[in-house]
Tab-separated table of C-alpha atoms in Angstrom:
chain	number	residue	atom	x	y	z
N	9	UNK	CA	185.074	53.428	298.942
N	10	UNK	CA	187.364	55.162	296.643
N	11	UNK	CA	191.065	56.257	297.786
N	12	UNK	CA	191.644	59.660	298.751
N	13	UNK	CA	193.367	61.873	295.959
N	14	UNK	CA	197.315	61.983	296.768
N	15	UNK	CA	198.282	65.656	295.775
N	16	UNK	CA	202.181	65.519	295.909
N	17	UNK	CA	204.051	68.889	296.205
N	18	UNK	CA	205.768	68.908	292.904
N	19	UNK	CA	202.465	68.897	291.333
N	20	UNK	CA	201.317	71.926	293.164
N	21	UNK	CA	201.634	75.296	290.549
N	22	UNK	CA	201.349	79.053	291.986
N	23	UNK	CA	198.766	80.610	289.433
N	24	UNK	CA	198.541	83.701	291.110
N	25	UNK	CA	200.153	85.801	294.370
N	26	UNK	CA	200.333	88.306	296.620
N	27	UNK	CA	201.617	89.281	299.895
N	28	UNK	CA	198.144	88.709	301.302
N	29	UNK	CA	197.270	85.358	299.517
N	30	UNK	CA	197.678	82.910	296.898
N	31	UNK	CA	196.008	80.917	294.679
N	32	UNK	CA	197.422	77.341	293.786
N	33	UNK	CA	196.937	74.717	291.382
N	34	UNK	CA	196.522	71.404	292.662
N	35	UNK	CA	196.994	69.216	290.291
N	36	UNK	CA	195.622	65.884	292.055
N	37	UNK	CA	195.712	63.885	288.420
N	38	UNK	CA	196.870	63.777	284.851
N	39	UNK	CA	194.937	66.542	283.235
N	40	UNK	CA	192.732	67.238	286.670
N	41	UNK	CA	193.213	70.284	288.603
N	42	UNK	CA	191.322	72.161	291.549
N	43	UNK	CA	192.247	75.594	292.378
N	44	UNK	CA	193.134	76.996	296.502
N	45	UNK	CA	192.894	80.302	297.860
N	46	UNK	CA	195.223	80.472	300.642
N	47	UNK	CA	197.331	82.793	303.237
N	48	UNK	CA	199.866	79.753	303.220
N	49	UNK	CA	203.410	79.676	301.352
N	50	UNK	CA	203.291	76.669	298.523
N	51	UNK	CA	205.377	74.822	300.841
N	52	UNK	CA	202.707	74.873	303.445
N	53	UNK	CA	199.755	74.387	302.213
N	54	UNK	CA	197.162	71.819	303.690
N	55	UNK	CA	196.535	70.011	300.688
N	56	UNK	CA	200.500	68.272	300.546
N	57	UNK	CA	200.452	67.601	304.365
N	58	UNK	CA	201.012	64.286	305.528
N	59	UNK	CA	198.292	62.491	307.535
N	60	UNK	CA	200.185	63.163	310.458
N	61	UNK	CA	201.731	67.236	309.992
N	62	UNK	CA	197.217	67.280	308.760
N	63	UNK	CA	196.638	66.313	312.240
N	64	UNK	CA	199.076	68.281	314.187
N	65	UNK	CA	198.956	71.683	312.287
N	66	UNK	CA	198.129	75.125	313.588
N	67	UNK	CA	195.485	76.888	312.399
N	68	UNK	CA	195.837	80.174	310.169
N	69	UNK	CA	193.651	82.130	312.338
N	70	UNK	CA	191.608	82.291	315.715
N	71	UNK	CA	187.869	83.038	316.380
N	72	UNK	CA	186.920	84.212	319.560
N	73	UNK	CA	183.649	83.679	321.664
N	74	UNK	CA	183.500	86.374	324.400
N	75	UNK	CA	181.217	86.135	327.151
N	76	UNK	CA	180.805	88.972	329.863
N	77	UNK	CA	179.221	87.342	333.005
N	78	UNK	CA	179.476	89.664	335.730
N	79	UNK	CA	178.015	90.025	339.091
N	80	UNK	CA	173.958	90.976	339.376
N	81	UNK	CA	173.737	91.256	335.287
N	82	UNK	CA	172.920	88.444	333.079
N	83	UNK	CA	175.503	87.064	330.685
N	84	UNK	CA	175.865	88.538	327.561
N	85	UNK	CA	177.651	87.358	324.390
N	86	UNK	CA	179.879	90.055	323.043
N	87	UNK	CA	180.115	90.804	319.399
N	88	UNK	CA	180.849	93.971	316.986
N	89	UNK	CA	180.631	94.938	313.676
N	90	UNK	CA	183.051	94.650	311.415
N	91	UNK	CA	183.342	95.309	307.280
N	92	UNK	CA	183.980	92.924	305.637
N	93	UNK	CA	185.359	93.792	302.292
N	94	UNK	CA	184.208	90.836	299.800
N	95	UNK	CA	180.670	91.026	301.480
N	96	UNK	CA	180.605	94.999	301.391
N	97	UNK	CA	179.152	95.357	304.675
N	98	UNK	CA	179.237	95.923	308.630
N	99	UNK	CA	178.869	92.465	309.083
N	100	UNK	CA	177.785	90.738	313.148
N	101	UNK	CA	181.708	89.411	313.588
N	102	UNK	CA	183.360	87.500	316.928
N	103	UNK	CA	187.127	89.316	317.549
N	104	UNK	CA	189.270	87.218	314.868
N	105	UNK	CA	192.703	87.387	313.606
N	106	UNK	CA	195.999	85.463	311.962
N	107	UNK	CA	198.087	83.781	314.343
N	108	UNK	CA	201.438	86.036	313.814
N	109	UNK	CA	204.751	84.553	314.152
N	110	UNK	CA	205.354	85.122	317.635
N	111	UNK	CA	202.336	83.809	319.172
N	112	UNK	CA	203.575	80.308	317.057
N	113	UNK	CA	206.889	80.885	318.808
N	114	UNK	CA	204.757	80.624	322.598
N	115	UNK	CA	203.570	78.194	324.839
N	116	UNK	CA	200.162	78.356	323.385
N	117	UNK	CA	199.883	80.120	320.394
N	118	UNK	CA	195.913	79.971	320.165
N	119	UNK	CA	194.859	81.539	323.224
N	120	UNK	CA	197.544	83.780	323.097
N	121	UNK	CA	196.093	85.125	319.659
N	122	UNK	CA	193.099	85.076	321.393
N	123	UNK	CA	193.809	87.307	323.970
N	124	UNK	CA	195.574	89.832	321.548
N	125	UNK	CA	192.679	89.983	318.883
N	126	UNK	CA	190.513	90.889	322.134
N	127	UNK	CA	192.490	93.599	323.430
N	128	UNK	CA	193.092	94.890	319.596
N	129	UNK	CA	189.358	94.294	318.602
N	130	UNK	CA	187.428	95.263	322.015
N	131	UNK	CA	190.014	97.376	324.563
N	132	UNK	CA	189.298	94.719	327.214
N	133	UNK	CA	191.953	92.409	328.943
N	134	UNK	CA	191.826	89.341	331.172
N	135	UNK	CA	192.443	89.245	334.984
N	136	UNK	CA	192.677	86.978	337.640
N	137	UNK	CA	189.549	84.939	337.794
N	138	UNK	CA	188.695	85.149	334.318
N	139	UNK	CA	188.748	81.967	331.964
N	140	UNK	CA	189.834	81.032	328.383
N	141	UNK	CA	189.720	78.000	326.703
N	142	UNK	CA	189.948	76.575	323.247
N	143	UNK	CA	186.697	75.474	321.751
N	144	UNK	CA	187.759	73.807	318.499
N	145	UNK	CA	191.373	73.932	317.720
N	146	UNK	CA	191.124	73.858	313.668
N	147	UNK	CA	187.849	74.598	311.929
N	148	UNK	CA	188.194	74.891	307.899
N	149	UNK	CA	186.019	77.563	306.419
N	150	UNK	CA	185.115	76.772	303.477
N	151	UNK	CA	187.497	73.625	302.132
N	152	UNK	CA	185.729	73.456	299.024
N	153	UNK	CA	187.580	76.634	298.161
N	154	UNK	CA	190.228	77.327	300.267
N	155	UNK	CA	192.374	75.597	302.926
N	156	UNK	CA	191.837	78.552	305.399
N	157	UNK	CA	191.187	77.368	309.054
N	158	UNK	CA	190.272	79.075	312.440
N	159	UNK	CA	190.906	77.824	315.852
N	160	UNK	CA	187.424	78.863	318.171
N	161	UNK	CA	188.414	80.129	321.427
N	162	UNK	CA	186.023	80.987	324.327
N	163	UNK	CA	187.046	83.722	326.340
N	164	UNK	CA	184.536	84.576	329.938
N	165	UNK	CA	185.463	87.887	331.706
N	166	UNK	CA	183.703	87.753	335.184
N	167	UNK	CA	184.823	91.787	336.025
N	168	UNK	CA	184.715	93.574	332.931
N	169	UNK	CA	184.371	97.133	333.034
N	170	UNK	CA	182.214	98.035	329.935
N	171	UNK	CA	183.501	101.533	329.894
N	172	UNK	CA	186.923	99.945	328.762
N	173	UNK	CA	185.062	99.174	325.347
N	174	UNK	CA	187.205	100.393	322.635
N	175	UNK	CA	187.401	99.437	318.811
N	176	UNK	CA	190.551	102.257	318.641
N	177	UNK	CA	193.154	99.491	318.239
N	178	UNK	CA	191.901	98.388	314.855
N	179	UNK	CA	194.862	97.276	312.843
N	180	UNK	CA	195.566	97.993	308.804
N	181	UNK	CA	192.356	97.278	307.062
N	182	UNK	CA	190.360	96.662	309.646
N	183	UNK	CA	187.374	98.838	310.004
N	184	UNK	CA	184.478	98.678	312.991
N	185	UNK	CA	180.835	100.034	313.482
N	186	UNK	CA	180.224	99.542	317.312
N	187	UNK	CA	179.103	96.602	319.496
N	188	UNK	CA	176.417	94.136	320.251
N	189	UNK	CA	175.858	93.239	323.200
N	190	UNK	CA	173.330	90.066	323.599
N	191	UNK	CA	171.575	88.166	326.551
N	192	UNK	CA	170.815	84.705	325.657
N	193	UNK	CA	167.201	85.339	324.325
N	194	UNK	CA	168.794	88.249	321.911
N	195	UNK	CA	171.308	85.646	320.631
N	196	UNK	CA	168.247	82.645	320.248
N	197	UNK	CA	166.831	85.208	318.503
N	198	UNK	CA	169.309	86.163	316.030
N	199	UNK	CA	170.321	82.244	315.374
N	200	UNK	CA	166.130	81.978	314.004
N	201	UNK	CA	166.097	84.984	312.085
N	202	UNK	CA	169.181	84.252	310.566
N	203	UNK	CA	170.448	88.143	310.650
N	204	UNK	CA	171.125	90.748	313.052
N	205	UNK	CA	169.201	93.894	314.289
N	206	UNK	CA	170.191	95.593	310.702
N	207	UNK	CA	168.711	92.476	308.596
N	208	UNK	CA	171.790	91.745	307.510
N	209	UNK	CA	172.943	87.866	306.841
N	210	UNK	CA	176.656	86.845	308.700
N	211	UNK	CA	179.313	85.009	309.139
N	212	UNK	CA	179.416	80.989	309.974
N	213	UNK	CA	181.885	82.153	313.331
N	214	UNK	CA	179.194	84.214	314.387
N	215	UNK	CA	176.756	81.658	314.169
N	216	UNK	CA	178.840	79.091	315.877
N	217	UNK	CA	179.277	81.294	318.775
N	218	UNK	CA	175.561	82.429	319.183
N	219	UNK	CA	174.665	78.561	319.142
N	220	UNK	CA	177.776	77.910	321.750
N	221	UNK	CA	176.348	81.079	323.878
N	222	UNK	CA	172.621	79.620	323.797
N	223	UNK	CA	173.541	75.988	324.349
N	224	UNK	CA	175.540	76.936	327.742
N	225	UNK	CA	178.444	75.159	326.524
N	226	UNK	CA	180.569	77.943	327.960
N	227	UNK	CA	180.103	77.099	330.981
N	228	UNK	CA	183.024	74.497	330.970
N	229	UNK	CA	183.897	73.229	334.417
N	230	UNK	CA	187.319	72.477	332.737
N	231	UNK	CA	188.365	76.219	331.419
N	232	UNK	CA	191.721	77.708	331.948
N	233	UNK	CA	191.684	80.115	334.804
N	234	UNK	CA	193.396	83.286	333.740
């Protein structure tokens, strides 16, 4: 088996930049060069880590999987739709966002994101009795392009009020078409067709959490009661 490339951080070149994101030469070899978009500062980026700071890092964002399962009503995944600018399109989306700098400086900066991107995203917020708990703590999303990574966090409200639904504290860019609410058959459903009720194609977060919702991995006897 061949050695892994060693990409050192002198060798790393900023080709292009802006406040939003970057794209970086890493040069991994005399003459050889592969190209990162990233939200990361040069200094940060995934490619120079160590094995160890690889291991131990945070995330640049969170995905959420929200589940309402309340009382007499079967439990539904919720989702909304979002555009997404580089696709063009309302696209079937789970509540996501960058991990800002003070939920780094907290006790647990991923489900505190978590929690924020669902109030921001959805109007709803956790009480007593609910649960949250982190699925995967660093998923890359596409790493043959860019060192972007998401944290998955499942969130289950047991007493949800639905008329609390709100997409009104959208932040900057962000831009939302209503929700989706699905029972497990509407999400098995979804994950074979491949698209949503619209026939449109989306995101690999959204399929991750219809295939969490359907497999009744939520259900974790170990979640974090809120």
């Amino acid at each position: 088996m061949a050695g892994k490339q060693r990409i050192n951080r002198e060798d790393v070149k900023t080709v292009f930049e802006s406040p939003y994101i970057r794209v970086a030469d890493l040069q991994y070899a005399p003459g050889r060069h592969y190209y990162d978009a990233t939200r990361r500062a040069t200094d940060d980026l995934t490619a120079t880590k160590s094995d160890e700071e690889f291991r131990t890092m945070l995330p640049d964002a969170v995905s959420c999987i929200v589940i309402l399962d309340t009382p007499e009503e079967e439990p539904r995944l919720l989702l909304s739709y979002e555009f997404r600018y580089p696709a063009g399109q309302f696209l079937l989306s789970v509540p996501a966002g960058l991990i800002d700098k003070e939920d780094k400086e907290g006790k647990n900066p991923i489900i505190s994101t978590a929690l924020r991107e669902i109030r921001e995203e959805t109007g709803l917020e956790t009480a007593q009795g609910d649960s949250a708990f982190t699925v995967n703590s660093l998923l890359f999303s596409s790493p043959g392009m860019t060192d972007e990574s998401n944290a998955l966090v499942c969130v289950v409200f047991h007493s949800a009020d639905l008329s609390e639904l709100s997409q009104e504290g959208a932040v900057g860019s962000e831009l939302f078409d209503g929700f989706a609410l699905l029972t497990k058959a509407d999400a098995m459903e979804t994950l074979k067709k491949g698209r949503d009720d619209r026939g449109n194609f989306y995101s690999v977060y959204t399929w991750a959490a219809l295939a969490f919702f359907v497999s009744d991995m939520w259900r974790e006897p170990g979640a974090v009661i809120l």
